[in-house]
XYZ file of C-alpha atoms in Angstrom:
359
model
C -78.160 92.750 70.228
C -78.459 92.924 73.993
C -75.566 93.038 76.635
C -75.084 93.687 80.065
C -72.262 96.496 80.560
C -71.657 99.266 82.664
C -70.699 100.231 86.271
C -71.324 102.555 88.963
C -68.333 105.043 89.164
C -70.213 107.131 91.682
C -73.021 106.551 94.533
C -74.577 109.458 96.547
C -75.163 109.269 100.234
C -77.975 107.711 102.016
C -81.807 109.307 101.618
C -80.086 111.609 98.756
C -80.178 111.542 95.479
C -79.077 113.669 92.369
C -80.794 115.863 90.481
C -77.701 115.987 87.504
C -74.125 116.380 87.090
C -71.782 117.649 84.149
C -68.300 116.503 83.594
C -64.788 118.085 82.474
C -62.268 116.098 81.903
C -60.739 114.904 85.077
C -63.999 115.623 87.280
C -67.604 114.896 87.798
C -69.293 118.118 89.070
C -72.613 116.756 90.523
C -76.031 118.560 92.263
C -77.739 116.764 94.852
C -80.313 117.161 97.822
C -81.551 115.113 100.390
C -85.021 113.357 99.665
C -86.950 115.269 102.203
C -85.349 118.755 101.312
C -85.245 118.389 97.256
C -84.947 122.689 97.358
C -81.707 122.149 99.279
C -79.486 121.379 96.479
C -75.649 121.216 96.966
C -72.701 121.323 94.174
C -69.992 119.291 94.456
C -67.273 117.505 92.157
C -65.266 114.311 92.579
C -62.126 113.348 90.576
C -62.919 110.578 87.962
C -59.608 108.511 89.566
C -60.763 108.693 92.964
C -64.186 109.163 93.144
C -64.583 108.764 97.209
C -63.170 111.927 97.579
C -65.744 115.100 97.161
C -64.953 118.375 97.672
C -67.787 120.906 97.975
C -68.505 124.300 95.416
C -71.869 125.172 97.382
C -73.933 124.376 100.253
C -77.215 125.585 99.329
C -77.806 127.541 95.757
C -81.310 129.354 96.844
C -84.456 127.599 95.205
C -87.568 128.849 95.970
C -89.403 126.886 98.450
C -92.422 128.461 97.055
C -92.702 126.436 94.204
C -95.390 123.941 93.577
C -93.099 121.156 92.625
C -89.916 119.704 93.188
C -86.580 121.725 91.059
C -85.568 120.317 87.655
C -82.259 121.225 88.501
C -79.472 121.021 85.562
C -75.723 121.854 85.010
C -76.070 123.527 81.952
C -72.346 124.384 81.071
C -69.008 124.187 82.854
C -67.425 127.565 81.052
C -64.013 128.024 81.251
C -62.848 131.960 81.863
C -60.137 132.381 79.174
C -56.654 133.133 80.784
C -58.127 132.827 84.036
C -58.151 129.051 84.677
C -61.841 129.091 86.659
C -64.630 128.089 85.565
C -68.292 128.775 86.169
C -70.825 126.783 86.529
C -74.537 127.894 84.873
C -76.873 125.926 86.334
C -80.967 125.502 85.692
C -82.779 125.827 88.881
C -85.929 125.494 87.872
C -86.896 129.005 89.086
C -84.075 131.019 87.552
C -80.852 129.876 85.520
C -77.731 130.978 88.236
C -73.956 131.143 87.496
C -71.726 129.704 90.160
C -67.938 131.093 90.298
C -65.942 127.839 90.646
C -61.774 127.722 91.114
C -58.945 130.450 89.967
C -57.276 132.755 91.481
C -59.343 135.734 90.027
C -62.802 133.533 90.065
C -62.901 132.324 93.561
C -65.660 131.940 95.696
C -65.466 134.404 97.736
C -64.236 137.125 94.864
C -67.200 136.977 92.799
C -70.911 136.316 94.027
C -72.755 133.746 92.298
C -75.098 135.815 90.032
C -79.132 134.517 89.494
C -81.520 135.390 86.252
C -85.158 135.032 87.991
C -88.097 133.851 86.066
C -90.448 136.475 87.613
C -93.938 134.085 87.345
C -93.852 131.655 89.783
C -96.024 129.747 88.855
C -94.084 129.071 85.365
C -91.011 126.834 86.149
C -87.797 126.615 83.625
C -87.822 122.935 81.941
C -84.646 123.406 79.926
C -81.604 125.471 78.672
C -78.595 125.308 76.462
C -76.152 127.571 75.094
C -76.724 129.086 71.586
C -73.432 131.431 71.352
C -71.122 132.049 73.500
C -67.603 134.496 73.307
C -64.597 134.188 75.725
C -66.731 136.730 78.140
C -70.461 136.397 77.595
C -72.848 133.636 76.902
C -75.959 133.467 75.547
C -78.592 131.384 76.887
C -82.365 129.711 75.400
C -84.909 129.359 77.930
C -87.826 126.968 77.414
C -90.232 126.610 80.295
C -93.482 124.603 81.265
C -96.102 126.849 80.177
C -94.815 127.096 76.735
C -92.516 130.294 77.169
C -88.843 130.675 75.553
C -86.117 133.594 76.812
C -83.037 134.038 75.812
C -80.337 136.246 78.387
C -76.933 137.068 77.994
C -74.288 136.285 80.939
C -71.548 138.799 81.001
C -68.644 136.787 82.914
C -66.948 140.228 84.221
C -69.431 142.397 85.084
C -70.664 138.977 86.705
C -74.985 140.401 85.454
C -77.172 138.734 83.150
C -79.098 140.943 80.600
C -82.620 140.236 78.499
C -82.032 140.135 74.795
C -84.765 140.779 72.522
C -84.533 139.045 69.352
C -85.852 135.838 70.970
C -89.315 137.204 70.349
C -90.200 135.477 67.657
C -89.619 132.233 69.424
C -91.694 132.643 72.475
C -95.527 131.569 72.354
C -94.944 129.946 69.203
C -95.477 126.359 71.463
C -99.012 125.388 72.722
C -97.929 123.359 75.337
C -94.856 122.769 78.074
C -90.949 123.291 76.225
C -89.592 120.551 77.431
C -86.178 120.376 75.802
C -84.250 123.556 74.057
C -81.321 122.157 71.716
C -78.493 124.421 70.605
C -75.391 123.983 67.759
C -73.779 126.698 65.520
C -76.484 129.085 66.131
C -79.004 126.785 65.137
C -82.086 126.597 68.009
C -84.317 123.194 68.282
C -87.603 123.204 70.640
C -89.516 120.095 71.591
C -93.071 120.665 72.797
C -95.677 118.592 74.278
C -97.792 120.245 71.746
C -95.826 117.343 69.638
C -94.041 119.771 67.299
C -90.341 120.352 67.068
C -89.426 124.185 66.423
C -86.388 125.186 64.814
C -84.518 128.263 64.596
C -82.654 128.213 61.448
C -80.973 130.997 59.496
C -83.271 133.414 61.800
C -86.126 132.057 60.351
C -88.498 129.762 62.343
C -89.571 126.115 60.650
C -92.061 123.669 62.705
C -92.191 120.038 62.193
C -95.464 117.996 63.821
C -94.204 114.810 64.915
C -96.858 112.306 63.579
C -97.364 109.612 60.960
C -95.590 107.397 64.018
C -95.467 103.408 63.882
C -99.116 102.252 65.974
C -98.792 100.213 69.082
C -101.437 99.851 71.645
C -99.976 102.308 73.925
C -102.023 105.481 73.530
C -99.712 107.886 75.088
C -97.056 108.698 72.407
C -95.243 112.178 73.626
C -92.835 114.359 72.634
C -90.303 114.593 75.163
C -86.934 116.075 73.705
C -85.295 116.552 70.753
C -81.575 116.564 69.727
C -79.716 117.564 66.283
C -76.183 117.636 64.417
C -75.703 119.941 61.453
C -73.368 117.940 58.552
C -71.927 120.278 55.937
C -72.935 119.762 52.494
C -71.159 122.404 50.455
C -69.130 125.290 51.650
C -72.478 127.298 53.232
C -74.758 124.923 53.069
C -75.967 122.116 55.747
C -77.887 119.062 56.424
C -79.474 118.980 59.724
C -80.581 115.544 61.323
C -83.148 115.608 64.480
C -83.142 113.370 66.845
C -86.563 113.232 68.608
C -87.641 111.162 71.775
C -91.693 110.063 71.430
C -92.785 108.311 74.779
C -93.472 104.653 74.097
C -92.332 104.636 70.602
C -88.605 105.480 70.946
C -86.477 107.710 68.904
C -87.662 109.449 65.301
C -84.530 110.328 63.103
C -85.354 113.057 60.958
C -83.376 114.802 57.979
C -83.681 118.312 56.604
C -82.402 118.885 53.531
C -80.719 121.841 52.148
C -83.576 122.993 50.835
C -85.329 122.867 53.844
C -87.690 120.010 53.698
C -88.391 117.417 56.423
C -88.690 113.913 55.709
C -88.863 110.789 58.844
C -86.008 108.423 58.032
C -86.028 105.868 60.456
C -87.614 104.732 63.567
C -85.285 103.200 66.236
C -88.156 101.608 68.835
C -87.175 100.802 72.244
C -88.210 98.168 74.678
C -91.971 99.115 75.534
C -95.571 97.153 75.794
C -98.367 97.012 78.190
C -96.732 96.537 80.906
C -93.285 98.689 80.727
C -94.991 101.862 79.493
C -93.165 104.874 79.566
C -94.338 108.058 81.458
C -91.573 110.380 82.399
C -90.554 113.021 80.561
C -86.745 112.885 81.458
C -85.806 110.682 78.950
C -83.931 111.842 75.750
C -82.119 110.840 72.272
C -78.800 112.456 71.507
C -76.915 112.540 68.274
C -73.573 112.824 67.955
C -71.592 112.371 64.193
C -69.255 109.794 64.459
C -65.697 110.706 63.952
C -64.019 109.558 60.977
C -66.869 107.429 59.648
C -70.014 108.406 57.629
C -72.075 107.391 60.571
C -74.154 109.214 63.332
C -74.362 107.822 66.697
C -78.056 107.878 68.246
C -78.516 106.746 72.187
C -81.287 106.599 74.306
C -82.036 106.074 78.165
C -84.841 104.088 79.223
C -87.612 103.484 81.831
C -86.904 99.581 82.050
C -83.175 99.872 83.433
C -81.682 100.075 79.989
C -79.969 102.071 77.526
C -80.071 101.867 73.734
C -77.335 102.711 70.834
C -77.817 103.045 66.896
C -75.480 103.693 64.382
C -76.667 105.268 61.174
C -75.014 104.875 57.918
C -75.190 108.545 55.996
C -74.531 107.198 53.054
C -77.405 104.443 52.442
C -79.433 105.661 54.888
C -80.327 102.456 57.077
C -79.305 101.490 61.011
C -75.667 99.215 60.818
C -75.504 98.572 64.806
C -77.919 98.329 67.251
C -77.590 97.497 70.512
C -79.729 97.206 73.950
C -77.781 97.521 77.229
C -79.317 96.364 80.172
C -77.553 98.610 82.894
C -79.874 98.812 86.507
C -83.331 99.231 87.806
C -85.289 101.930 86.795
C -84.921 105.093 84.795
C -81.035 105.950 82.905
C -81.490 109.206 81.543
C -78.806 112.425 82.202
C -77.007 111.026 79.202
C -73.520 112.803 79.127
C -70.738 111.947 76.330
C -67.510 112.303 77.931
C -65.594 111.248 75.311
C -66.118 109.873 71.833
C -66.580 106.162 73.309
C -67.476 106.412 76.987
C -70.729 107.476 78.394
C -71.923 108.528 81.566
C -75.423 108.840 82.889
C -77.916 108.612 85.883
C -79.334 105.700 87.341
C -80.592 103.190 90.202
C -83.235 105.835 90.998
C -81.035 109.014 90.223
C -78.659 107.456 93.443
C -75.733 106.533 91.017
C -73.589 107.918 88.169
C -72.799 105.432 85.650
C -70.065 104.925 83.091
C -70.627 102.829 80.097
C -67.949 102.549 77.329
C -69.295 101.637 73.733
């Protein structure tokens, strides 16, 4: 079912354009740049009831200009200090993760320095990063980056440092080819590699899953781009885990792991694509969400056509009960972010405008 929905709660200025934003609950925290000075990025946030009015976090957060291409810059996590009321922002520059201090009295700017983990090879550059634990005064970061590496550093919130932690090891080199997209969820790690594998951390042992056996089309090109997963409790220590994975001009590839810890392709959910609206980018992603109060999970997808895409999944049969196609702008939607249960945000009209769609 296709239907034209969604609006544009937010438009950046003339010749700029932005590279992400995050959201709490009352604001849209955003990074931008200009389109001739893409290593100039600014933070900023708006208020969600009156977007026109932006107040600025920071001018200029120090990329390299030494970099061979242009940042992947992403708001990884908008962590609230407990008892403090300030948050800090950790943000993916592309060549380093950096934590910006941002409001409260004992977090302000110009209290505590904004504090920058370095990837030291620069000619590697940092493709994604999530959270995988995090305590009211450290967090603990996964590092995936284009030639196939994975870190993992600790942020220590008051003495404002970042720290290498070893147990990572066994993670990094496993991939052949770029990590484009590092999942984390109740200490659970997911990798997605252009090698076409998904790598999961599970239990601290590591699993890989080769994404193949995929419906044929006459596109050539199909990729792994990113992957996304929800664990679903079973029985009182045990889980099912469902994966989420984005394949360039295919779509997205639900997957299930059982309990026991085998892999098995349950559906297919194709997008929009043919010879002439084939898909190249790597930005665009599935995420899975479980539906509150229903056996369902929720599966959406940006596009390269202008359009985004939503599933619903029925746990208990196993088979797709809703899907819908909805044709939002021009170009690429990707940046996906759930800001509630039935609203979503997300970039588009050539990363110019934040959207808001509610489902």
């Amino acid at each position: 079912m296709d239907s034209s929905d969604g609006s544009i709660t937010y438009q950046c200025p003339e010749d700029s354009f932005i590279h992400c934003f995050c959201a709490t609950s009352k604001h849209f925290i955003i990074a931008e740049s200009p389109i001739d000075h893409p290593t100039k990025v600014t933070l900023h946030y708006i208020s969600k009831s009156d977007p026109e009015k932006s107040t600025l976090i920071a001018n200029d957060i120090g990329i390299s200009i030494n970099r061979n291409v242009a940042p992947r810059v992403r708001i990884v996590k908008n962590m609230l200090i407990a008892g403090s009321g300030a948050i800090q922002l950790i943000v993916n520059t592309s060549d380093g993760v950096i934590v910006y201090p941002f409001g409260g009295s004992h977090y302000s700017k110009d209290r505590v320095e904004p504090c920058k983990w370095p990837l030291s090879n620069s000619q590697d550059t940092i493709e994604s990063v999530d959270i995988v634990e995090e305590t009211d005064v450290s967090v603990d970061l996964v590092i995936g980056t284009k030639l196939g590496h994975v870190y993992c550093v600790r942020y220590e919130s008051v003495k404002n440092r970042f720290s290498t932690l070893k147990w990572y090891k066994a993670l990094d080199n496993v991939a052949t080819d770029a990590v484009n997209s590092v999942r984390c969820a109740q200490g659970d790690i997911a990798l997605a590699s252009f090698d076409n594998f998904v790598y999961a951390w599970i239990d601290g042992k590591l699993e890989s899953q080769h994404i193949s056996n995929l419906p044929a089309n006459s596109l050539t090109d199909h990729t792994v781009t990113s992957v996304d997963f929800v664990k679903i409790k079973k029985y009182s220590s045990s889980f099912l885990r469902f994966y989420a994975v984005n394949v360039t001009n295919v779509g997205c590839v639900l997957y299930r792991r059982s309990i026991r810890g085998q892999w098995e392709m349950m559906q297919v959910l194709p997008r929009d694509v043919d010879d002439e609206t084939e898909e190249v980018t790597p930005l665009i992603s599935c995420t899975v969400t479980e539906s509150p109060n229903t056996n369902d999970l929720t599966i959406v997808s940006g596009g390269e056509s202008g359009k985004l895409y939503e599933w619903h999944y029925r746990l208990t049969t196993n088979e797709v009960t809703l899907e819908r196609t909805h044709s939002i702008c021009r170009g690429i939607v990707h940046n996906i972010v759930a800001t509630d249960p039935n609203t979503l945000n997300y970039l588009m009209n050539d990363d110019t405008c934040i959207g808001t769609l509610h489902i």
